[in-house]
Short mmCIF file of C-alpha atoms and ligand atoms in Angstrom, two decimals:
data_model
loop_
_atom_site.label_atom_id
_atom_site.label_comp_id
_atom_site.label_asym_id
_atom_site.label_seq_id
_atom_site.Cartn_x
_atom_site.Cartn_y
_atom_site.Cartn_z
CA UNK A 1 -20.66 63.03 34.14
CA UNK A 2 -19.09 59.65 32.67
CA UNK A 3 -21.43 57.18 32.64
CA UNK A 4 -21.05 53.12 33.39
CA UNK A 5 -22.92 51.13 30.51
CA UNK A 6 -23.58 47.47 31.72
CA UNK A 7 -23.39 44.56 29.29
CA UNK A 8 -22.98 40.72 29.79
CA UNK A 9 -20.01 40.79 26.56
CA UNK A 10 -18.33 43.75 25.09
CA UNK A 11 -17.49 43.60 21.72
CA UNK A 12 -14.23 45.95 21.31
CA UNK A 13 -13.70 46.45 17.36
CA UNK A 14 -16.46 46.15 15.31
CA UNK A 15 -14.57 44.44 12.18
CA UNK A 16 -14.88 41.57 10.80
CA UNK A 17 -14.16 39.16 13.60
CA UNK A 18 -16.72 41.58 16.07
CA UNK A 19 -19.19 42.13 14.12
CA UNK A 20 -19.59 38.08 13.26
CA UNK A 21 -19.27 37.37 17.06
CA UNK A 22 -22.27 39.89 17.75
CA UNK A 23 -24.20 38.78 15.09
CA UNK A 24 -23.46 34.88 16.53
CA UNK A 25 -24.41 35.52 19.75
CA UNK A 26 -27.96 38.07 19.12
CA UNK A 27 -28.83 35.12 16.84
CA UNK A 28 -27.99 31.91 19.53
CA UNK A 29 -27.97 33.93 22.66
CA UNK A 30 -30.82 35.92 23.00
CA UNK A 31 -30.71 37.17 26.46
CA UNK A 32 -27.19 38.19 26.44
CA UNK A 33 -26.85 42.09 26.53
CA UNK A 34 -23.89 43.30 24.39
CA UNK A 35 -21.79 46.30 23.51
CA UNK A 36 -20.11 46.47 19.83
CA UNK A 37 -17.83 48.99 20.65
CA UNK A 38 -16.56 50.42 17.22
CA UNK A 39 -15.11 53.77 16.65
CA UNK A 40 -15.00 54.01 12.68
CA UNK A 41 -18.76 54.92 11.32
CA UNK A 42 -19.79 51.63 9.72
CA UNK A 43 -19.21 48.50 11.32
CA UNK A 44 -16.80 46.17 9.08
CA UNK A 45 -15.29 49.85 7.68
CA UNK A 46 -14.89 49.77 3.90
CA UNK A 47 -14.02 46.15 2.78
CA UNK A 48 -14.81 43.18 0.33
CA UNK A 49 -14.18 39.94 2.11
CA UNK A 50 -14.33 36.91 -0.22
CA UNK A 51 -14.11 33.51 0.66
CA UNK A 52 -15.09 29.91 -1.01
CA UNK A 53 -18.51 27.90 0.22
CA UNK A 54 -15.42 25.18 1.36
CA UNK A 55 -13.84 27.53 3.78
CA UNK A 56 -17.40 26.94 5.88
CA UNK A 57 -18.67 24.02 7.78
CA UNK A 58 -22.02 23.29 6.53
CA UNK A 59 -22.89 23.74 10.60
CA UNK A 60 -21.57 27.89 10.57
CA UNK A 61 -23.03 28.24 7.11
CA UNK A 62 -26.00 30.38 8.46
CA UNK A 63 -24.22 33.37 10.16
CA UNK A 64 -22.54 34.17 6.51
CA UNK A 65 -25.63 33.56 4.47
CA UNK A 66 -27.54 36.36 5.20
CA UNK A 67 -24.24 38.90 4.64
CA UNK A 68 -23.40 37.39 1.46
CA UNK A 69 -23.90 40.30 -2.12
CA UNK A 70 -22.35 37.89 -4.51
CA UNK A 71 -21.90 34.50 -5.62
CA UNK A 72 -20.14 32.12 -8.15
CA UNK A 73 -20.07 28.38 -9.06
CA UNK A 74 -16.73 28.49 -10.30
CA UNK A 75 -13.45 30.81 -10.64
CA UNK A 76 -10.26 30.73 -13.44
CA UNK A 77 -7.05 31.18 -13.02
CA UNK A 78 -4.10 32.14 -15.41
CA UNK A 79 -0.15 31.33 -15.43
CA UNK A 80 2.16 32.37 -18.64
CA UNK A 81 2.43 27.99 -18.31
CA UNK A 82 -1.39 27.27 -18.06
CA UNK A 83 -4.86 28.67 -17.17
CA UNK A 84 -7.44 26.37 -15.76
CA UNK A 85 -11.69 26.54 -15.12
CA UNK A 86 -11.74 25.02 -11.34
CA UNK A 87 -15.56 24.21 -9.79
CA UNK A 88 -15.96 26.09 -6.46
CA UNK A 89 -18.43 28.26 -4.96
CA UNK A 90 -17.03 31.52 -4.35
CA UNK A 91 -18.36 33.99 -2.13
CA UNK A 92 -18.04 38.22 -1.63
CA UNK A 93 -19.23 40.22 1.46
CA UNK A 94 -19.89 43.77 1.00
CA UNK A 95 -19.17 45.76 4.40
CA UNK A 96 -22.02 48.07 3.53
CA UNK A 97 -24.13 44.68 3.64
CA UNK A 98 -22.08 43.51 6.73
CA UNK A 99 -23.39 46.78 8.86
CA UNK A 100 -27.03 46.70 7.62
CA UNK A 101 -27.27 43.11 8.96
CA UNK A 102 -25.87 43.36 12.21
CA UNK A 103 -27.73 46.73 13.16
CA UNK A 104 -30.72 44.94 12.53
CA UNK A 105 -29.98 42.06 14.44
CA UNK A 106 -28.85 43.86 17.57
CA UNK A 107 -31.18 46.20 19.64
CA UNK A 108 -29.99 49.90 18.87
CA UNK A 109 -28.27 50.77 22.51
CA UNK A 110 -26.06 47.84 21.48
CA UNK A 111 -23.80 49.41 18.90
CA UNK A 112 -21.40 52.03 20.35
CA UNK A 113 -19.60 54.19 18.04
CA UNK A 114 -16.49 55.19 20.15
CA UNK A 115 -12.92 54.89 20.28
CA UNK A 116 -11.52 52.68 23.06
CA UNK A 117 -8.74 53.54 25.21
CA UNK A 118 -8.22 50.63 26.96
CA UNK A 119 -9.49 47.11 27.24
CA UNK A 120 -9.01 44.60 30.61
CA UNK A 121 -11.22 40.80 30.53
CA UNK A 122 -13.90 43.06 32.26
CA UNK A 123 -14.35 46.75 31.17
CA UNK A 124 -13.48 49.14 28.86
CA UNK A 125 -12.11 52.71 29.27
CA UNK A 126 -13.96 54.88 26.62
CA UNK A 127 -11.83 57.94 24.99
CA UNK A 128 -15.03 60.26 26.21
CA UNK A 129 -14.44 59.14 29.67
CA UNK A 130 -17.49 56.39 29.73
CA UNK A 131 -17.04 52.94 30.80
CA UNK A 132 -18.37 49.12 29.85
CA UNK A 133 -18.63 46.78 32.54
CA UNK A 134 -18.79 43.57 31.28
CA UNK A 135 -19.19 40.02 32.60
CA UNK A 136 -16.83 39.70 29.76
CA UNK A 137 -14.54 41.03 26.80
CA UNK A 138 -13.35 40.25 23.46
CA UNK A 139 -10.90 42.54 21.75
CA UNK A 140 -11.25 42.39 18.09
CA UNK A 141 -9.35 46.13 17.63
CA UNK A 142 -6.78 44.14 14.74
CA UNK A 143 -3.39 43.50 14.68
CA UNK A 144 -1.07 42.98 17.55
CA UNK A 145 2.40 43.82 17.61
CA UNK A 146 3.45 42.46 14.08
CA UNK A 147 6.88 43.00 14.56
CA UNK A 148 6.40 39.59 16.56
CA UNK A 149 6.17 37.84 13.31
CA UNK A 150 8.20 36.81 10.95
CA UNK A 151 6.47 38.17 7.72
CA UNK A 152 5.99 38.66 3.81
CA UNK A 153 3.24 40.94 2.68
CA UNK A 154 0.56 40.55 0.37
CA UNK A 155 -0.70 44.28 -0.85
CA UNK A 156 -3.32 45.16 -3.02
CA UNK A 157 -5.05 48.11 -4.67
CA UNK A 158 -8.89 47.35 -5.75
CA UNK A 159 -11.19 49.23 -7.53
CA UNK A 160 -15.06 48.90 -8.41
CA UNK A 161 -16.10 49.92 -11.76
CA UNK A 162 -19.34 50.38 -13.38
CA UNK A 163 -18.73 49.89 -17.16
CA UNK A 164 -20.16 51.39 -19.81
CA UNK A 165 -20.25 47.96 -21.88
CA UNK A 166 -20.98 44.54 -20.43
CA UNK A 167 -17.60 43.36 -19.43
CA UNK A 168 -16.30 39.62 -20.53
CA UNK A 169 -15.80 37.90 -17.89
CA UNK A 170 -17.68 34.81 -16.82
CA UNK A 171 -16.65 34.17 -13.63
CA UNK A 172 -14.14 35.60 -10.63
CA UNK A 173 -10.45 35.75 -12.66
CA UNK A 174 -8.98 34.52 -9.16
CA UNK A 175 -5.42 35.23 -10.11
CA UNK A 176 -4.50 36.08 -13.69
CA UNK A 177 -0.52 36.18 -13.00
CA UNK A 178 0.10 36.53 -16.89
CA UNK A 179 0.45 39.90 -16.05
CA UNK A 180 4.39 41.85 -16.02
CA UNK A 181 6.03 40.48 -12.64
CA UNK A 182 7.11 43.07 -10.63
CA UNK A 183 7.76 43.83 -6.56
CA UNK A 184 7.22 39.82 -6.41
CA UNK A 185 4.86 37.82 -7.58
CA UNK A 186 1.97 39.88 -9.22
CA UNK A 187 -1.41 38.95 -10.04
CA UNK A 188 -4.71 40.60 -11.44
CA UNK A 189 -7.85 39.44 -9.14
CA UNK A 190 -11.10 40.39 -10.88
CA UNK A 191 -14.53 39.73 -9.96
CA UNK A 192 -17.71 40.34 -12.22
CA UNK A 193 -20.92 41.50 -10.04
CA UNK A 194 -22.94 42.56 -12.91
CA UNK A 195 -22.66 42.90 -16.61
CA UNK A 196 -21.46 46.23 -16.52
CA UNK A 197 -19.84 46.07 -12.60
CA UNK A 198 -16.54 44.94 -12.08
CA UNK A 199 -13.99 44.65 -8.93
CA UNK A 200 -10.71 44.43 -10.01
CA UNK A 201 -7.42 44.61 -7.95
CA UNK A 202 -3.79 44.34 -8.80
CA UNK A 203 -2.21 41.91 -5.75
CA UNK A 204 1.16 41.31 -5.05
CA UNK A 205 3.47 39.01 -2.84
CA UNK A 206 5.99 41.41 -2.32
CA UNK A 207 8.95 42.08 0.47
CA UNK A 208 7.53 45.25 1.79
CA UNK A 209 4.45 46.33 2.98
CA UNK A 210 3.92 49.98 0.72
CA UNK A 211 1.56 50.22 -1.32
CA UNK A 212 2.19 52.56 -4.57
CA UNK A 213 -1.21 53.51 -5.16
CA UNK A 214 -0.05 55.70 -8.74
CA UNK A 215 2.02 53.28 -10.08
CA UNK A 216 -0.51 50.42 -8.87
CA UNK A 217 -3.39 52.39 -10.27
CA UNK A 218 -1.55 53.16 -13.55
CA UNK A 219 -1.40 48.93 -14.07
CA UNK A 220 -4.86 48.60 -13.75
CA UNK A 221 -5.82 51.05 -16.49
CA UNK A 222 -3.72 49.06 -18.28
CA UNK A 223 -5.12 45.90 -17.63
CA UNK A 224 -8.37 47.37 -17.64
CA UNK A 225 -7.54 49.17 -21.89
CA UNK A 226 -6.39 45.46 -22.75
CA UNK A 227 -9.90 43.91 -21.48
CA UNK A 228 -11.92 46.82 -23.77
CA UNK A 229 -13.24 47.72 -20.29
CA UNK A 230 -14.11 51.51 -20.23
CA UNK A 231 -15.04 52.65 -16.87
CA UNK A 232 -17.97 55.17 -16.24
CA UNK A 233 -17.34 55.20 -12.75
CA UNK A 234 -15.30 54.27 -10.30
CA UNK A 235 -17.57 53.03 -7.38
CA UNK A 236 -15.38 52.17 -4.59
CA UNK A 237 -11.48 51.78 -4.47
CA UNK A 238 -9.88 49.88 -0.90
CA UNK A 239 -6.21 49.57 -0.55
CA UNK A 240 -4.04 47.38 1.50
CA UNK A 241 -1.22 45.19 2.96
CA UNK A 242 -2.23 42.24 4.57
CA UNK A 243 1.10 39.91 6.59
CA UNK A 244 2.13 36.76 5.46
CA UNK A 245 3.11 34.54 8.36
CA UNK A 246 6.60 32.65 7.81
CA UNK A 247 7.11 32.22 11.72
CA UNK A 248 7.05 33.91 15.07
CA UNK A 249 6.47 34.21 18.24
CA UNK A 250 2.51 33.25 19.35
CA UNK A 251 2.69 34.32 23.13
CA UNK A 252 4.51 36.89 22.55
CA UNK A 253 1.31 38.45 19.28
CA UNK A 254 -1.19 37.17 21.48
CA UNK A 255 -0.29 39.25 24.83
CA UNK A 256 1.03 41.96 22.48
CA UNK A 257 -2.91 42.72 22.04
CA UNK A 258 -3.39 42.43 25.43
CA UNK A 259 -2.72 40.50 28.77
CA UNK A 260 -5.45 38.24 30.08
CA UNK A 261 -7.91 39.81 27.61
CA UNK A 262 -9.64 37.53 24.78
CA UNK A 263 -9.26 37.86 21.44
CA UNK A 264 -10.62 37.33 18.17
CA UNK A 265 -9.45 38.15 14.76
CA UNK A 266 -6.46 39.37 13.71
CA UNK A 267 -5.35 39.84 16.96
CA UNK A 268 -5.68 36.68 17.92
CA UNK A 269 -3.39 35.35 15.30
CA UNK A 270 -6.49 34.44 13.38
CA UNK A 271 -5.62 33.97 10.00
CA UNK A 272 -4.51 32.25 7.16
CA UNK A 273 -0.41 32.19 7.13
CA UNK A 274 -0.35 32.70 3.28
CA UNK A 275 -3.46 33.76 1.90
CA UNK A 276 -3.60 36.11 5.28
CA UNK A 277 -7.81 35.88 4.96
CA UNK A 278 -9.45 35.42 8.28
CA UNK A 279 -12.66 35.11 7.12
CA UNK A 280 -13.17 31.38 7.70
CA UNK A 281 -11.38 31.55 11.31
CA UNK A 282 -13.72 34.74 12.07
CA UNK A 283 -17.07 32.77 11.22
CA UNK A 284 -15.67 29.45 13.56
CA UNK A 285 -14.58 31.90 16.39
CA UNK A 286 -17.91 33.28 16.38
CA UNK A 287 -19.80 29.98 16.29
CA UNK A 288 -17.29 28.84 19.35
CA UNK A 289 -18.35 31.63 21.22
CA UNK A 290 -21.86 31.46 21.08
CA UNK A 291 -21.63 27.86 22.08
CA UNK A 292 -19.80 28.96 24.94
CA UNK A 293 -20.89 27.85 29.01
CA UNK A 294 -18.59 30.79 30.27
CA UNK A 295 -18.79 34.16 28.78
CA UNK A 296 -17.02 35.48 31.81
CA UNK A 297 -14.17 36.97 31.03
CA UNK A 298 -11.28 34.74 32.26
CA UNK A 299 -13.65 32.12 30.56
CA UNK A 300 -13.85 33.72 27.53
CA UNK A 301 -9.85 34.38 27.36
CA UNK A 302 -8.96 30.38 28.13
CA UNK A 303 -11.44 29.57 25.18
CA UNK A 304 -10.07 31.58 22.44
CA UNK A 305 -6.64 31.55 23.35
CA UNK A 306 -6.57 27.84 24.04
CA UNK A 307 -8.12 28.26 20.00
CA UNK A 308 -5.90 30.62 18.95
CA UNK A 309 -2.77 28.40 19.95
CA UNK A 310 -4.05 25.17 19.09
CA UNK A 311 -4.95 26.57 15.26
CA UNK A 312 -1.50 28.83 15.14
CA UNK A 313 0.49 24.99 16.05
CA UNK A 314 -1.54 22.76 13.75
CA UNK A 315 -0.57 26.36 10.70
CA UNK A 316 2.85 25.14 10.58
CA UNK A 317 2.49 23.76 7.43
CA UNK A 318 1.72 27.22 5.75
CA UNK A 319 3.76 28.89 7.18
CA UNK A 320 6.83 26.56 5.90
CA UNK A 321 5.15 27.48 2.57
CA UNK A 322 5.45 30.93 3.19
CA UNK A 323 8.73 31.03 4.09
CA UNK A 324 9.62 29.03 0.68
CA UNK A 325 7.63 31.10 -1.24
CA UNK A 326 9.39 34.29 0.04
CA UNK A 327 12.94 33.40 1.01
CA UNK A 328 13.86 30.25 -1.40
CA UNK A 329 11.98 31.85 -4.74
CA UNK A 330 13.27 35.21 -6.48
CA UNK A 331 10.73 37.44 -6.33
CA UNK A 332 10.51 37.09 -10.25
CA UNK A 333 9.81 33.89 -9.83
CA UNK A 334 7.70 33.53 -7.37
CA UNK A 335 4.61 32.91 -9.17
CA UNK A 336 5.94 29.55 -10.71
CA UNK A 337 5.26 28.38 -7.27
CA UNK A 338 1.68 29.13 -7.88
CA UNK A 339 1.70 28.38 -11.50
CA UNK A 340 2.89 24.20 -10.17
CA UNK A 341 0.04 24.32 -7.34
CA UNK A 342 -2.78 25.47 -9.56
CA UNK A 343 -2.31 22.56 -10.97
CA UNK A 344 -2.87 20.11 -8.47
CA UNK A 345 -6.05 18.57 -7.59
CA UNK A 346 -9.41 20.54 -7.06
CA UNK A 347 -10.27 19.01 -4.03
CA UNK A 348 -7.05 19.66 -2.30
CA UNK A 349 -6.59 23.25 -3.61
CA UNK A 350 -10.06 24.00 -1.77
CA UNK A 351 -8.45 21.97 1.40
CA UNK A 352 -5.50 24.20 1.13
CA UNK A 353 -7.36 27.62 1.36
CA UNK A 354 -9.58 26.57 4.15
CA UNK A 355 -6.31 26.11 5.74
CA UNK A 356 -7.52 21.79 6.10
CA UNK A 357 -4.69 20.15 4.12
CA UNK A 358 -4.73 15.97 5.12
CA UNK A 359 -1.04 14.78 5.45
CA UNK A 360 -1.51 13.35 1.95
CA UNK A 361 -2.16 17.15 0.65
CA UNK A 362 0.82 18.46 2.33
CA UNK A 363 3.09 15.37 0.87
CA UNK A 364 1.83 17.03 -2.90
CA UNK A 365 2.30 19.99 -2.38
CA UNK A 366 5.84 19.58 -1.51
CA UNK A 367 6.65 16.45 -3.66
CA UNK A 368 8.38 16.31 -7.32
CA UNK A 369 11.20 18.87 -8.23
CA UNK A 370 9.82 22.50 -6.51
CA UNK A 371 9.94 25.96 -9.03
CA UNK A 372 12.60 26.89 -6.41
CA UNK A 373 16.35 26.22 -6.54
CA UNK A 374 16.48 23.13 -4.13
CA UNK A 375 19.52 24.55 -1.38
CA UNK A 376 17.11 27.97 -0.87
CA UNK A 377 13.81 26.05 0.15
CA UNK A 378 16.06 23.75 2.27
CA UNK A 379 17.56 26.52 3.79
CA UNK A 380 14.30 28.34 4.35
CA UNK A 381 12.46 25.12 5.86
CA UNK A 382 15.48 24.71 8.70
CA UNK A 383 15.74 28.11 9.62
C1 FAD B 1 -8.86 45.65 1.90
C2 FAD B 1 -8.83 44.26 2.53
C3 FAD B 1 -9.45 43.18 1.89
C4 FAD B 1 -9.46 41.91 2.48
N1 FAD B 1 -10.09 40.90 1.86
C5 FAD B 1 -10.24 39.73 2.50
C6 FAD B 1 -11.00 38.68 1.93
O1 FAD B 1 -11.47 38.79 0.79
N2 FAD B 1 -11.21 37.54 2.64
C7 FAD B 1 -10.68 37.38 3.88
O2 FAD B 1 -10.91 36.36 4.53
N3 FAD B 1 -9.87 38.32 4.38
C8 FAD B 1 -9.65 39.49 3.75
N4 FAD B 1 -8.89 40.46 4.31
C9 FAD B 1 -8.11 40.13 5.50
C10 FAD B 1 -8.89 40.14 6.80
O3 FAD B 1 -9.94 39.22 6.73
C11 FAD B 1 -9.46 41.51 7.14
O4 FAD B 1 -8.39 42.36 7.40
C12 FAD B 1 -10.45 41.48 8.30
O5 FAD B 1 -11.19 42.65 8.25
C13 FAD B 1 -9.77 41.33 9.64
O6 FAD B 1 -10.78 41.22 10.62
P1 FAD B 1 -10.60 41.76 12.10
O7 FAD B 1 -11.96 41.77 12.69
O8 FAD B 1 -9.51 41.06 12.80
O9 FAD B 1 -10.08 43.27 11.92
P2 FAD B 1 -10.86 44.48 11.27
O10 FAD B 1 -11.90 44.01 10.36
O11 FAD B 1 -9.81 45.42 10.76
O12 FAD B 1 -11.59 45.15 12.51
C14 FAD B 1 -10.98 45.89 13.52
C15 FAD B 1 -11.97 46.97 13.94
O13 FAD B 1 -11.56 47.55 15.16
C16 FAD B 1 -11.84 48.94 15.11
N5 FAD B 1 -10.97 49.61 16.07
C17 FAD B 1 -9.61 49.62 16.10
N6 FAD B 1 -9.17 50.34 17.14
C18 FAD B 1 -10.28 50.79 17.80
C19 FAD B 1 -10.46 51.58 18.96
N7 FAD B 1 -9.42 52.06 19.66
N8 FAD B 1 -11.71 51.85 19.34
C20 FAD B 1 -12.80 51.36 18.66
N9 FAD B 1 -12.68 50.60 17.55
C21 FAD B 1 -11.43 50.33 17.12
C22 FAD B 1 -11.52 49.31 13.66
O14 FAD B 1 -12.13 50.52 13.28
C23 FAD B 1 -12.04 48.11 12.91
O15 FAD B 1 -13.38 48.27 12.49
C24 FAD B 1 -8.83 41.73 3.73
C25 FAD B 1 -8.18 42.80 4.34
C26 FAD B 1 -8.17 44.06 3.75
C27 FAD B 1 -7.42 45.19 4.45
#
């Protein structure tokens, strides 16, 4: 017999986004029954979500802190033009961490492993023929329909390794584009969790979306051989293609995921236009929702999509970047785009990832001659 399972919000996606919002609301909403509906096996899947101490308010800071593995006071970076120290605090999430957290914070009846079928602002259809009743719902399931947007793609193959000598590195290598450019701009991301435990992933801003995980894995060893890093084991490896926002259609993505339904994450258009991390957006979402007087469902969807458009309008800025970056620069030279930003001042570099540029930042970024010919960005700002 299908059985109803009651709950004041269901959760429909336990990612990143879901998982933050139950963790928000078991930690400021204590009587509020929930449902983290999430058909995978661990909630937040298999990931490594990085972000800097900047992209947080101070006010939000204590929903990440207990989910953080690793942290740095400071990252490099690397051009064939320059390489520079820069003073941040960088953070990494593990998702194995992620899931051990929120379990614990939420009684066990909460977390549903299932697939969903179907999600309206006040149940959910179960693929085993159970429902939730909620007073409300927030889908968190990922993207929308994509094809919506106008996009780049930034792809990536990562791998953990445990060495078997203490690697060099003494902090994150944040982008180390003195690497061969090829399929766009290229860069080697490497972060050092222990002496002999390394993360490193070749990254690319490339055209398509494919990831070439031979060829990609081939570079690595590469890069890895030139470092005199010998790997003993590799620990974990992810893999992906994240979009790169130029433009589109917000109406359109956001009912794409569903009409009338709220959203959070990706499919809410959450998410950095060119650095395509969500991370920040998912902890603010999370904090806006357990602050919320109306968890009903139409409630719930005016909140976050009256969010979700106001943060998409006030993006415009990056994704005009985007857009230069991908139409008015050859892909060869794409990363003398990067190579001018990095070096630019601290203060507004950490501004520009938490997606907070002032006017004065976005004047900059865009003054002096730009690393692309001048008729291509103008072209690519008007269309
Ligand atoms: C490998 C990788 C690394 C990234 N690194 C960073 C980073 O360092 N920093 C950063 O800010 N961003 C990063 N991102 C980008 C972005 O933050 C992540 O993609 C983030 O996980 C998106 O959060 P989300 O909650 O919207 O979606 P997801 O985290 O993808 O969550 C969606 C969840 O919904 C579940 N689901 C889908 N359909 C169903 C269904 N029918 N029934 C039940 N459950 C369902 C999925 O199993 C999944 O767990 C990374 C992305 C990838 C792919």
């Amino acid at each position: 017999m299908p059985a109803t399972h009651p709950c004041d919000v269901a959760i429909v996606g336990g990612g990143l986004a879901g998982g933050l919002i139950a963790l928000a609301l078991a930690a400021k909403r204590p009587g509020c029954t929930i449902r983290l509906i999430e058909s995978g096996a661990r909630i937040g899947g298999n990931h490594l979500w990085s972000f800097f101490a900047s992209d947080v308010a101070a006010h939000d800071r204590w929903l990440v802190a207990p989910l953080i593995s690793y942290g740095w006071t400071g990252y490099d970076v690397a051009f064939p033009g320059h390489g520079r120290t820069l003073k941040a605090h960088y953070y990494s999430i593990e998702s194995e961490r992620f899931d051990r957290v929120i379990r614990a914070a939420l009684p066990e009846e909460a977390v549903m492993r299932r697939k969903v079928l179907a999600a309206s602002s006040k149940a959910v259809v179960l693929a085993d023929g159970d429902r939730v009743e909620a007073g409300g719902v927030i889908d968190c399931r990922g993207p929308g329909d994509l094809g919506l947007l106008e996009l780049g793609w930034q792809k990536f193959y990562g791998r953990e390794l445990r060495l078997s000598e203490p690697h060099d590195l003494a902090r994150p290598m944040l982008m180390d584009a003195t690497v061969e450019q090829t399929d766009g701009y290229r860069f080697v991301y490497a972060l050092p969790f222990a002496a002999t435990r390394l993360f490193v992933e070749d990254t690319y801003y490339s055209d398509t979306p494919a990831v070439d995980l031979e060829a990609m894995g081939a570079r690595l060893d590469g890069y890895a051989a030139a470092h005199g890093w010998h790997a003993e084991q590799l620990v974990r490896e992810e893999a992906g293609s994240l979009p790169v926002v130029m433009g589109g259609d917000f109406e359109g993505y956001w009912q794409s995921g569903g009409n009338k339904v709220a959203k959070a994450g990706v499919r809410a258009g959450l998410f950095h236009p060119l650095t395509s991390y969500t991370l920040p957006d998912a902890v603010r979402t999370a904090a806006l929702v357990a602050g919320a007087s109306d968890l009903s469902g139409a409630g719930l969807h005016d909140l976050l999509h009256g969010h979700a458009r106001r943060t998409w309008k006030r993006r415009g800025f990056y994704r005009l970047l985007a857009a230069m970056l991908f139409k008015a620069a050859e892909p060869g030279e794409r990363y003398k785009v990067l190579e001018r930003f990095y070096r630019l001042d601290p203060h507004l570099i950490a501004r520009f990832y938490a997606a907070q540029s002032t006017l004065f930042d976005r004047g900059r970024v865009l003054a002096g001659k730009p690393p692309v010919p001048v008729k291509r960005a103008i072209k690519a700002i008007r269309k």
